[in-house]
Amino acid sequence: MSVSIAQGTYRARPAHEAVLAFLGVPYARQPVGEWRWREAEPPATSTLTVDADAFGPTAHQPRDENERASFQPQGEDCLSLNIWTRGPRPDGRPVMVFIHGGANVSGGSADPLYDGHNVVRDNDVVLVTINYRLGPFGFLDLSEVGGPAYARSRNLGLLDQLAALRWVRANIAAFGGDAGNITVFGESAGGSAIMRLLGMPLARGLFDKAIIESGGPANIRVKGYPKADDVPAGRALTREMMQEAGVTDLAGLMALPAESVMAAAAAVARRRGDTMGISTWGARVDEVVLPDDLFGNIRRGANPGVKVLIGTNEDEMLYFRLYDRDFERGLMREYHATATSMGRPFGKVKALADRYIGGSSDPMRYVDFAGEFWLRQPSILLAEGQSHHNDVFMYLWTWDSQVPGLGAAHAIELPFVFGNLRDQSAVALTGANPPAELSRRIQAAWTAFALTGTPTAGGETPWPRYTPASRATMILTDGPWRVVDDPRGDDRQILREMFDVDTR
């Protein structure tokens, strides 16, 4: 089957189980050559017919055994998306657009874990996955060396996501989707991206619902620290990287091979004590693309028309045992030595953190604190803010992995969301025989939310709205789901005081 739009005609991969896949469809002019580090622009119009049967290149990134996309072909020509659909329908199906995680330095839509076939086979939706620029290609501030044309280069990764959403609004009807019913969903850095989009005026009107799975702090401020001034910091990082690369101007940067850009970026991150690059590269507050007080913006109604489903996992940070089997003890040592958690400082409010830790010598208490500090408490604050404007639903994932030591770790819900339980990445997270029925139930809830705006699915416990008064939270596990009001409320009251969010 083929679909024609203004930029050309795209021929799908042969249908399998009534599902069509259009892979590697460009949503923007590719940022190569003179367009490196420039904002995404709409793709050119064309009358060509193209076989859309292979994923586009993955954004440049280091190889990572836990990020399968990093082993796919990489390139700067990475601004593409993939569509799974049952084909055209006059009234259109709900559209779900997935933004992958990877700490803004890794990941990609070619990861087999994110294949949308099973979701669309079993649920009446159109599913889209996107790539966006990462690391130094997505978050390098060239405003000082490049002038006005590069004024927003520090947040190109976010602007790529906006370009993809604009493409979906404009074109998805041709692929059987309802352009008036778009749900964005994402996990980890993808969830953080959606948190940022919710606080950005630039994103208004591009999506109708949002599912945020284990989104991170998304530039939330910690009390006691001065208002973020990321523009000078971003420019200083650029100067440091240019020095590392041995170039003195924009022309020198533009002439660097991609591999040299990545090598210089990695060297700078290591020198800063950031071996994975995750605290060096990422979205920066600039008051142009990204407002300073995102969470305050959300509370004031930056995107009031968006319904939200948001949640975290019970043992988020145990995921990092995949990288370091002694992770929890290292986290405890870091806490006491530097008043940081995974590099993120909290020293100005350490009294609150100490109150939460309670003098414990159990390393797991520090893992738990990191999950609260990085993920759960920011998610609660976002839910509170958006609940003043629209329906919000909260979950807590509690099903434990069959892999010893992982518990209900970060990302463990993803195999269930996509129904790809036998994938290599899924097995590494869940073990070899996870409950397939839980996947069916999760998909039913996620797609019900996309269709109706409520995640209550047939046969399940009714899912109440989250409000600051009730704090109703659905406990997701393999067994009956149940609603708990304000789980771990005493902890919440301690930890929320760590964050500086304007609640006016």
mmCIF file of N, CA, C and O in Angstrom, residues 316-375:
data_model
loop_
_atom_site.group_PDB
_atom_site.id
_atom_site.type_symbol
_atom_site.label_atom_id
_atom_site.label_comp_id
_atom_site.label_asym_id
_atom_site.label_seq_id
_atom_site.Cartn_x
_atom_site.Cartn_y
_atom_site.Cartn_z
ATOM 1 N N GLU A 316 12.848 2.544 40.835
ATOM 2 C CA GLU A 316 13.380 3.136 39.614
ATOM 3 C C GLU A 316 14.878 2.907 39.432
ATOM 4 O O GLU A 316 15.344 2.395 38.420
ATOM 5 N N MET A 317 15.674 3.318 40.410
ATOM 6 C CA MET A 317 17.109 3.419 40.193
ATOM 7 C C MET A 317 17.835 2.078 40.202
ATOM 8 O O MET A 317 19.026 2.018 39.882
ATOM 9 N N LEU A 318 17.129 1.001 40.526
ATOM 10 C CA LEU A 318 17.777 -0.302 40.431
ATOM 11 C C LEU A 318 18.131 -0.650 38.982
ATOM 12 O O LEU A 318 18.948 -1.542 38.734
ATOM 13 N N TYR A 319 17.551 0.061 38.044
ATOM 14 C CA TYR A 319 17.922 -0.113 36.634
ATOM 15 C C TYR A 319 19.424 0.015 36.436
ATOM 16 O O TYR A 319 20.025 -0.683 35.597
ATOM 17 N N PHE A 320 20.060 0.904 37.183
ATOM 18 C CA PHE A 320 21.469 1.183 36.953
ATOM 19 C C PHE A 320 22.381 0.076 37.460
ATOM 20 O O PHE A 320 23.599 0.132 37.265
ATOM 21 N N ARG A 321 21.804 -0.950 38.074
ATOM 22 C CA ARG A 321 22.579 -2.156 38.329
ATOM 23 C C ARG A 321 22.991 -2.841 37.029
ATOM 24 O O ARG A 321 23.922 -3.647 37.020
ATOM 25 N N LEU A 322 22.286 -2.549 35.944
ATOM 26 C CA LEU A 322 22.688 -3.096 34.649
ATOM 27 C C LEU A 322 24.051 -2.558 34.225
ATOM 28 O O LEU A 322 24.745 -3.169 33.402
ATOM 29 N N TYR A 323 24.431 -1.395 34.761
ATOM 30 C CA TYR A 323 25.728 -0.793 34.458
ATOM 31 C C TYR A 323 26.753 -1.015 35.576
ATOM 32 O O TYR A 323 27.953 -1.020 35.320
ATOM 33 N N ASP A 324 26.273 -1.152 36.809
ATOM 34 C CA ASP A 324 27.180 -1.226 37.961
ATOM 35 C C ASP A 324 26.530 -2.094 39.031
ATOM 36 O O ASP A 324 25.554 -1.689 39.659
ATOM 37 N N ARG A 325 27.075 -3.286 39.256
ATOM 38 C CA ARG A 325 26.467 -4.204 40.225
ATOM 39 C C ARG A 325 26.601 -3.690 41.650
ATOM 40 O O ARG A 325 25.915 -4.164 42.552
ATOM 41 N N ASP A 326 27.491 -2.730 41.886
ATOM 42 C CA ASP A 326 27.640 -2.141 43.218
ATOM 43 C C ASP A 326 27.038 -0.744 43.257
ATOM 44 O O ASP A 326 27.436 0.104 44.055
ATOM 45 N N PHE A 327 26.050 -0.516 42.378
ATOM 46 C CA PHE A 327 25.492 0.817 42.200
ATOM 47 C C PHE A 327 24.998 1.424 43.505
ATOM 48 O O PHE A 327 25.270 2.588 43.814
ATOM 49 N N GLU A 328 24.279 0.653 44.316
ATOM 50 C CA GLU A 328 23.642 1.228 45.499
ATOM 51 C C GLU A 328 24.669 1.702 46.532
ATOM 52 O O GLU A 328 24.485 2.742 47.179
ATOM 53 N N ARG A 329 25.774 0.991 46.670
ATOM 54 C CA ARG A 329 26.797 1.422 47.629
ATOM 55 C C ARG A 329 27.520 2.672 47.128
ATOM 56 O O ARG A 329 27.864 3.555 47.911
ATOM 57 N N GLY A 330 27.720 2.730 45.832
ATOM 58 C CA GLY A 330 28.298 3.946 45.265
ATOM 59 C C GLY A 330 27.397 5.145 45.475
ATOM 60 O O GLY A 330 27.870 6.262 45.753
ATOM 61 N N LEU A 331 26.097 4.939 45.370
ATOM 62 C CA LEU A 331 25.141 6.021 45.585
ATOM 63 C C LEU A 331 25.177 6.495 47.035
ATOM 64 O O LEU A 331 25.113 7.702 47.310
ATOM 65 N N MET A 332 25.306 5.572 47.969
ATOM 66 C CA MET A 332 25.400 5.932 49.385
ATOM 67 C C MET A 332 26.682 6.723 49.659
ATOM 68 O O MET A 332 26.659 7.739 50.372
ATOM 69 N N ARG A 333 27.789 6.288 49.080
ATOM 70 C CA ARG A 333 29.042 7.020 49.270
ATOM 71 C C ARG A 333 28.946 8.426 48.691
ATOM 72 O O ARG A 333 29.417 9.396 49.297
ATOM 73 N N GLU A 334 28.351 8.541 47.518
ATOM 74 C CA GLU A 334 28.197 9.849 46.885
ATOM 75 C C GLU A 334 27.359 10.784 47.752
ATOM 76 O O GLU A 334 27.689 11.962 47.923
ATOM 77 N N TYR A 335 26.270 10.263 48.287
ATOM 78 C CA TYR A 335 25.373 11.061 49.135
ATOM 79 C C TYR A 335 26.163 11.731 50.254
ATOM 80 O O TYR A 335 26.044 12.944 50.495
ATOM 81 N N HIS A 336 26.962 10.960 50.965
ATOM 82 C CA HIS A 336 27.662 11.484 52.138
ATOM 83 C C HIS A 336 28.889 12.315 51.762
ATOM 84 O O HIS A 336 29.230 13.266 52.469
ATOM 85 N N ALA A 337 29.535 11.992 50.639
ATOM 86 C CA ALA A 337 30.769 12.684 50.281
ATOM 87 C C ALA A 337 30.519 14.046 49.641
ATOM 88 O O ALA A 337 31.256 15.011 49.914
ATOM 89 N N THR A 338 29.487 14.150 48.810
ATOM 90 C CA THR A 338 29.314 15.376 48.015
ATOM 91 C C THR A 338 27.918 15.979 48.081
ATOM 92 O O THR A 338 27.672 17.008 47.448
ATOM 93 N N ALA A 339 26.998 15.390 48.839
ATOM 94 C CA ALA A 339 25.606 15.861 48.881
ATOM 95 C C ALA A 339 25.033 15.966 47.468
ATOM 96 O O ALA A 339 24.388 16.951 47.100
ATOM 97 N N THR A 340 25.318 14.918 46.677
ATOM 98 C CA THR A 340 24.712 14.797 45.354
ATOM 99 C C THR A 340 24.141 13.402 45.213
ATOM 100 O O THR A 340 24.526 12.477 45.943
ATOM 101 N N SER A 341 23.223 13.253 44.260
ATOM 102 C CA SER A 341 22.655 11.951 43.948
ATOM 103 C C SER A 341 22.710 11.780 42.441
ATOM 104 O O SER A 341 22.057 12.523 41.706
ATOM 105 N N MET A 342 23.568 10.853 41.985
ATOM 106 C CA MET A 342 23.813 10.672 40.565
ATOM 107 C C MET A 342 24.205 12.002 39.915
ATOM 108 O O MET A 342 23.746 12.357 38.834
ATOM 109 N N GLY A 343 25.057 12.753 40.636
ATOM 110 C CA GLY A 343 25.586 14.006 40.132
ATOM 111 C C GLY A 343 24.720 15.215 40.349
ATOM 112 O O GLY A 343 25.138 16.342 40.052
ATOM 113 N N ARG A 344 23.532 15.037 40.875
ATOM 114 C CA ARG A 344 22.600 16.160 41.040
ATOM 115 C C ARG A 344 22.681 16.681 42.480
ATOM 116 O O ARG A 344 22.439 15.943 43.432
ATOM 117 N N PRO A 345 23.010 17.967 42.673
ATOM 118 C CA PRO A 345 23.250 18.477 44.024
ATOM 119 C C PRO A 345 21.966 18.761 44.805
ATOM 120 O O PRO A 345 20.962 19.198 44.241
ATOM 121 N N PHE A 346 22.043 18.525 46.116
ATOM 122 C CA PHE A 346 20.937 18.857 47.013
ATOM 123 C C PHE A 346 21.467 19.417 48.340
ATOM 124 O O PHE A 346 20.730 19.478 49.323
ATOM 125 N N GLY A 347 22.717 19.833 48.354
ATOM 126 C CA GLY A 347 23.348 20.240 49.603
ATOM 127 C C GLY A 347 22.635 21.362 50.323
ATOM 128 O O GLY A 347 22.639 21.417 51.567
ATOM 129 N N LYS A 348 21.981 22.265 49.591
ATOM 130 C CA LYS A 348 21.299 23.400 50.232
ATOM 131 C C LYS A 348 20.049 22.960 50.991
ATOM 132 O O LYS A 348 19.526 23.718 51.814
ATOM 133 N N VAL A 349 19.563 21.769 50.700
ATOM 134 C CA VAL A 349 18.385 21.236 51.409
ATOM 135 C C VAL A 349 18.703 19.858 51.988
ATOM 136 O O VAL A 349 17.830 19.003 52.104
ATOM 137 N N LYS A 350 19.950 19.673 52.352
ATOM 138 C CA LYS A 350 20.367 18.359 52.834
ATOM 139 C C LYS A 350 19.661 17.961 54.126
ATOM 140 O O LYS A 350 19.464 16.775 54.395
ATOM 141 N N ALA A 351 19.259 18.958 54.931
ATOM 142 C CA ALA A 351 18.550 18.623 56.164
ATOM 143 C C ALA A 351 17.275 17.845 55.861
ATOM 144 O O ALA A 351 16.904 16.918 56.601
ATOM 145 N N LEU A 352 16.577 18.215 54.781
ATOM 146 C CA LEU A 352 15.366 17.489 54.396
ATOM 147 C C LEU A 352 15.719 16.085 53.893
ATOM 148 O O LEU A 352 15.044 15.109 54.222
ATOM 149 N N ALA A 353 16.772 15.999 53.101
ATOM 150 C CA ALA A 353 17.195 14.687 52.622
ATOM 151 C C ALA A 353 17.599 13.789 53.791
ATOM 152 O O ALA A 353 17.247 12.603 53.831
ATOM 153 N N ASP A 354 18.321 14.348 54.736
ATOM 154 C CA ASP A 354 18.745 13.560 55.904
ATOM 155 C C ASP A 354 17.545 13.098 56.721
ATOM 156 O O ASP A 354 17.541 11.983 57.267
ATOM 157 N N ARG A 355 16.547 13.962 56.793
ATOM 158 C CA ARG A 355 15.329 13.567 57.511
ATOM 159 C C ARG A 355 14.682 12.366 56.828
ATOM 160 O O ARG A 355 14.195 11.440 57.493
ATOM 161 N N TYR A 356 14.703 12.370 55.505
ATOM 162 C CA TYR A 356 14.138 11.251 54.752
ATOM 163 C C TYR A 356 14.984 9.988 54.938
ATOM 164 O O TYR A 356 14.458 8.898 55.177
ATOM 165 N N ILE A 357 16.302 10.131 54.840
ATOM 166 C CA ILE A 357 17.210 8.986 54.983
ATOM 167 C C ILE A 357 17.143 8.410 56.389
ATOM 168 O O ILE A 357 17.222 7.192 56.596
ATOM 169 N N GLY A 358 16.963 9.290 57.383
ATOM 170 C CA GLY A 358 16.803 8.836 58.767
ATOM 171 C C GLY A 358 18.027 8.148 59.338
ATOM 172 O O GLY A 358 17.904 7.259 60.188
ATOM 173 N N GLY A 359 19.219 8.523 58.863
ATOM 174 C CA GLY A 359 20.432 7.924 59.394
ATOM 175 C C GLY A 359 20.663 6.490 58.977
ATOM 176 O O GLY A 359 21.518 5.796 59.555
ATOM 177 N N SER A 360 19.950 6.031 57.972
ATOM 178 C CA SER A 360 20.036 4.623 57.582
ATOM 179 C C SER A 360 21.415 4.280 57.013
ATOM 180 O O SER A 360 22.045 5.081 56.313
ATOM 181 N N SER A 361 21.867 3.080 57.317
ATOM 182 C CA SER A 361 23.083 2.545 56.726
ATOM 183 C C SER A 361 22.762 1.503 55.650
ATOM 184 O O SER A 361 23.666 0.822 55.158
ATOM 185 N N ASP A 362 21.511 1.387 55.308
ATOM 186 C CA ASP A 362 21.075 0.453 54.268
ATOM 187 C C ASP A 362 21.229 1.131 52.906
ATOM 188 O O ASP A 362 20.567 2.145 52.633
ATOM 189 N N PRO A 363 22.084 0.622 52.016
ATOM 190 C CA PRO A 363 22.269 1.262 50.710
ATOM 191 C C PRO A 363 20.974 1.432 49.925
ATOM 192 O O PRO A 363 20.841 2.375 49.133
ATOM 193 N N MET A 364 20.000 0.544 50.145
ATOM 194 C CA MET A 364 18.751 0.643 49.399
ATOM 195 C C MET A 364 17.975 1.909 49.738
ATOM 196 O O MET A 364 17.187 2.388 48.930
ATOM 197 N N ARG A 365 18.180 2.456 50.927
ATOM 198 C CA ARG A 365 17.504 3.701 51.281
ATOM 199 C C ARG A 365 17.985 4.841 50.381
ATOM 200 O O ARG A 365 17.221 5.739 50.037
ATOM 201 N N TYR A 366 19.236 4.790 49.976
ATOM 202 C CA TYR A 366 19.808 5.834 49.125
ATOM 203 C C TYR A 366 19.361 5.657 47.679
ATOM 204 O O TYR A 366 19.176 6.641 46.958
ATOM 205 N N VAL A 367 19.160 4.412 47.271
ATOM 206 C CA VAL A 367 18.573 4.148 45.963
ATOM 207 C C VAL A 367 17.150 4.693 45.919
ATOM 208 O O VAL A 367 16.728 5.333 44.944
ATOM 209 N N ASP A 368 16.423 4.465 46.973
ATOM 210 C CA ASP A 368 15.051 4.944 47.068
ATOM 211 C C ASP A 368 15.009 6.466 47.030
ATOM 212 O O ASP A 368 14.186 7.064 46.325
ATOM 213 N N PHE A 369 15.917 7.104 47.763
ATOM 214 C CA PHE A 369 15.969 8.570 47.750
ATOM 215 C C PHE A 369 16.245 9.089 46.344
ATOM 216 O O PHE A 369 15.609 10.053 45.887
ATOM 217 N N ALA A 370 17.175 8.466 45.635
ATOM 218 C CA ALA A 370 17.495 8.920 44.281
ATOM 219 C C ALA A 370 16.274 8.843 43.373
ATOM 220 O O ALA A 370 16.025 9.746 42.569
ATOM 221 N N GLY A 371 15.503 7.766 43.495
ATOM 222 C CA GLY A 371 14.298 7.648 42.683
ATOM 223 C C GLY A 371 13.277 8.729 42.996
ATOM 224 O O GLY A 371 12.630 9.272 42.100
ATOM 225 N N GLU A 372 13.144 9.051 44.278
ATOM 226 C CA GLU A 372 12.214 10.109 44.681
ATOM 227 C C GLU A 372 12.708 11.470 44.192
ATOM 228 O O GLU A 372 11.932 12.283 43.674
ATOM 229 N N PHE A 373 13.985 11.743 44.377
ATOM 230 C CA PHE A 373 14.574 13.042 44.049
ATOM 231 C C PHE A 373 14.568 13.285 42.544
ATOM 232 O O PHE A 373 14.246 14.384 42.073
ATOM 233 N N TRP A 374 14.916 12.262 41.795
ATOM 234 C CA TRP A 374 15.014 12.411 40.348
ATOM 235 C C TRP A 374 13.672 12.290 39.637
ATOM 236 O O TRP A 374 13.433 12.988 38.640
ATOM 237 N N LEU A 375 12.786 11.401 40.109
ATOM 238 C CA LEU A 375 11.639 11.021 39.287
ATOM 239 C C LEU A 375 10.271 11.207 39.951
ATOM 240 O O LEU A 375 9.405 11.890 39.408
#
